[in-house]
């Protein structure tokens, strides 16, 4: 996995797509593609952890840090598992199994509220982003081979503003 803003990924390709149903920021890893809504592009902080790639709402993340509190704004973590033990987690969205990697891919979400509650705009953005996680899991694509899923692409970065 890679960490940082989409433009600073080192182990994946990150770019913007325009699909028939909307614009997306795409994290393209060797085994999986994640499509994030385009409005997430400047609204997330991504960190590499021991167990996966964690996605945070930047506004909550920053406010928690300003207040001297542990990290907040956690939205989900892209994780892998060799078995199906993750199904015991209280909150997760299953993506699929990669035969190439021999791994299950899934998103784990917090079991408690992680948004910054002292600012209504930040809280509303966090709530809206949280509601989009199921769609992100549904749109994720496991690479079946070394080809890419270009059939859905309407246009890439060059045609987007």
Coordinates of C-alpha atoms in Angstrom, one line a residue:
X1 CA 0.0 0.0 0.0
X2 CA 1.0 3.6 -0.2
X3 CA 0.3 6.6 2.0
X4 CA -0.2 10.3 1.6
X5 CA -2.3 12.3 -0.8
X6 CA -3.2 10.7 -4.1
X7 CA -0.4 12.6 -5.8
X8 CA 2.3 11.3 -3.4
X9 CA 1.7 7.6 -3.7
X10 CA 4.9 5.6 -4.2
X11 CA 3.5 2.0 -4.4
X12 CA 0.4 2.7 -6.4
X13 CA -0.8 4.8 -9.3
X14 CA -3.2 7.5 -8.2
X15 CA -5.1 9.5 -10.8
X16 CA -8.5 11.1 -11.5
X17 CA -11.1 9.3 -13.6
X18 CA -14.4 10.5 -15.0
X19 CA -16.8 7.6 -15.2
X20 CA -20.3 7.7 -16.6
X21 CA -21.7 8.0 -13.1
X22 CA -19.3 10.6 -11.8
X23 CA -15.7 11.8 -11.1
X24 CA -13.3 9.7 -9.0
X25 CA -9.9 9.7 -7.5
X26 CA -8.5 6.2 -8.1
X27 CA -5.9 4.4 -6.0
X28 CA -4.6 1.7 -8.3
X29 CA -2.6 -0.9 -6.4
X30 CA -1.0 -4.1 -7.9
X31 CA -4.0 -6.2 -6.9
X32 CA -6.9 -3.7 -6.4
X33 CA -8.4 -0.4 -7.6
X34 CA -10.2 1.9 -5.1
X35 CA -12.5 4.6 -6.6
X36 CA -13.0 7.5 -4.1
X37 CA -15.5 10.3 -4.9
X38 CA -13.7 13.2 -6.4
X39 CA -14.7 15.5 -3.5
X40 CA -12.5 13.3 -1.3
X41 CA -9.4 14.3 -3.2
X42 CA -8.4 17.2 -0.8
X43 CA -10.5 16.0 2.1
X44 CA -8.6 12.9 3.2
X45 CA -5.4 12.0 4.9
X46 CA -4.0 8.6 4.2
X47 CA -1.5 6.7 6.5
X48 CA 0.3 3.4 6.2
X49 CA -0.2 1.2 9.3
X50 CA 1.0 -2.2 10.3
X51 CA -2.4 -3.6 9.2
X52 CA -3.3 -1.7 6.1
X53 CA -3.9 1.7 4.6
X54 CA -6.0 4.1 6.8
X55 CA -8.2 6.8 5.4
X56 CA -9.1 9.8 7.6
X57 CA -11.2 12.9 7.0
X58 CA -8.6 15.6 7.1
X59 CA -10.7 18.3 8.8
X60 CA -11.4 16.0 11.8
X61 CA -7.9 14.6 11.8
X62 CA -6.4 18.2 12.0
X63 CA -8.9 19.4 14.6
X64 CA -8.2 16.5 16.9
X65 CA -4.4 17.2 16.6
X66 CA -5.0 20.9 17.3
X67 CA -6.9 19.9 20.4
X68 CA -4.0 17.6 21.5
X69 CA -6.2 14.5 21.2
X70 CA -5.3 11.2 19.6
X71 CA -6.1 10.8 15.9
X72 CA -9.6 11.4 14.9
X73 CA -11.5 11.4 11.7
X74 CA -10.9 7.7 10.9
X75 CA -13.2 6.6 8.0
X76 CA -11.9 3.2 7.0
X77 CA -8.8 1.0 6.5
X78 CA -8.1 -1.0 3.4
X79 CA -6.9 -4.4 4.7
X80 CA -6.1 -7.9 3.6
X81 CA -6.5 -11.3 5.1
X82 CA -5.4 -14.8 4.1
X83 CA -8.5 -16.3 5.8
X84 CA -12.0 -15.1 6.6
X85 CA -11.5 -14.2 10.2
X86 CA -12.2 -10.6 9.5
X87 CA -15.9 -11.5 9.2
X88 CA -15.9 -11.4 13.0
X89 CA -15.3 -7.7 12.9
X90 CA -18.2 -5.5 14.0
X91 CA -17.9 -3.1 11.0
X92 CA -16.5 -4.1 7.6
X93 CA -17.2 -4.1 3.9
X94 CA -16.0 -7.0 1.9
X95 CA -14.4 -6.2 -1.4
X96 CA -13.3 -9.6 -2.8
X97 CA -10.7 -12.3 -3.1
X98 CA -7.6 -11.9 -5.3
X99 CA -6.4 -15.2 -6.7
X100 CA -3.1 -13.4 -7.8
X101 CA -2.3 -12.3 -4.2
X102 CA -4.1 -15.2 -2.4
X103 CA -5.7 -12.6 -0.2
X104 CA -9.2 -11.3 0.8
X105 CA -9.6 -7.5 0.5
X106 CA -11.9 -5.6 2.8
X107 CA -12.5 -2.2 4.4
X108 CA -12.7 -2.1 8.2
X109 CA -14.6 0.8 9.7
X110 CA -14.6 2.3 13.3
X111 CA -17.2 0.9 15.7
X112 CA -17.5 4.3 17.4
X113 CA -17.9 7.8 16.0
X114 CA -14.6 9.3 14.8
X115 CA -15.7 12.7 13.5
X116 CA -15.0 16.0 15.1
X117 CA -18.2 16.9 16.9
X118 CA -17.5 20.5 17.9
X119 CA -17.8 21.9 14.4
X120 CA -21.1 21.3 12.5
X121 CA -19.5 21.7 9.1
X122 CA -16.7 19.2 9.8
X123 CA -19.2 16.8 11.4
X124 CA -21.5 17.0 8.4
X125 CA -18.6 16.3 6.0
X126 CA -17.5 13.3 8.1
X127 CA -21.1 12.0 8.1
X128 CA -21.4 12.4 4.3
X129 CA -18.1 10.7 3.7
X130 CA -19.0 7.8 6.1
X131 CA -22.2 7.2 4.1
X132 CA -20.1 6.7 0.9
X133 CA -17.9 3.9 2.2
X134 CA -20.3 1.1 1.2
X135 CA -20.2 2.5 -2.4
X136 CA -16.4 2.6 -2.4
X137 CA -16.3 -1.1 -1.4
X138 CA -18.9 -2.0 -4.1
X139 CA -16.9 -0.1 -6.8
X140 CA -13.5 -1.5 -5.8
X141 CA -12.1 -3.9 -8.4
X142 CA -9.7 -6.8 -7.8
X143 CA -7.2 -7.2 -10.7
X144 CA -7.7 -10.6 -12.2
X145 CA -4.6 -10.3 -14.3
X146 CA -2.2 -7.6 -15.4
X147 CA -4.9 -5.8 -17.4
X148 CA -6.7 -2.7 -16.2
X149 CA -10.4 -1.9 -16.2
X150 CA -10.5 0.8 -18.9
X151 CA -14.0 -0.1 -20.3
X152 CA -15.7 2.2 -17.7
X153 CA -13.4 5.2 -18.3
X154 CA -15.1 8.2 -20.0
X155 CA -12.0 10.5 -19.6
X156 CA -8.9 10.9 -17.4
X157 CA -7.2 13.8 -15.7
X158 CA -6.6 15.8 -18.9
X159 CA -10.4 16.3 -19.5
X160 CA -11.3 17.1 -15.9
X161 CA -11.2 20.4 -14.1

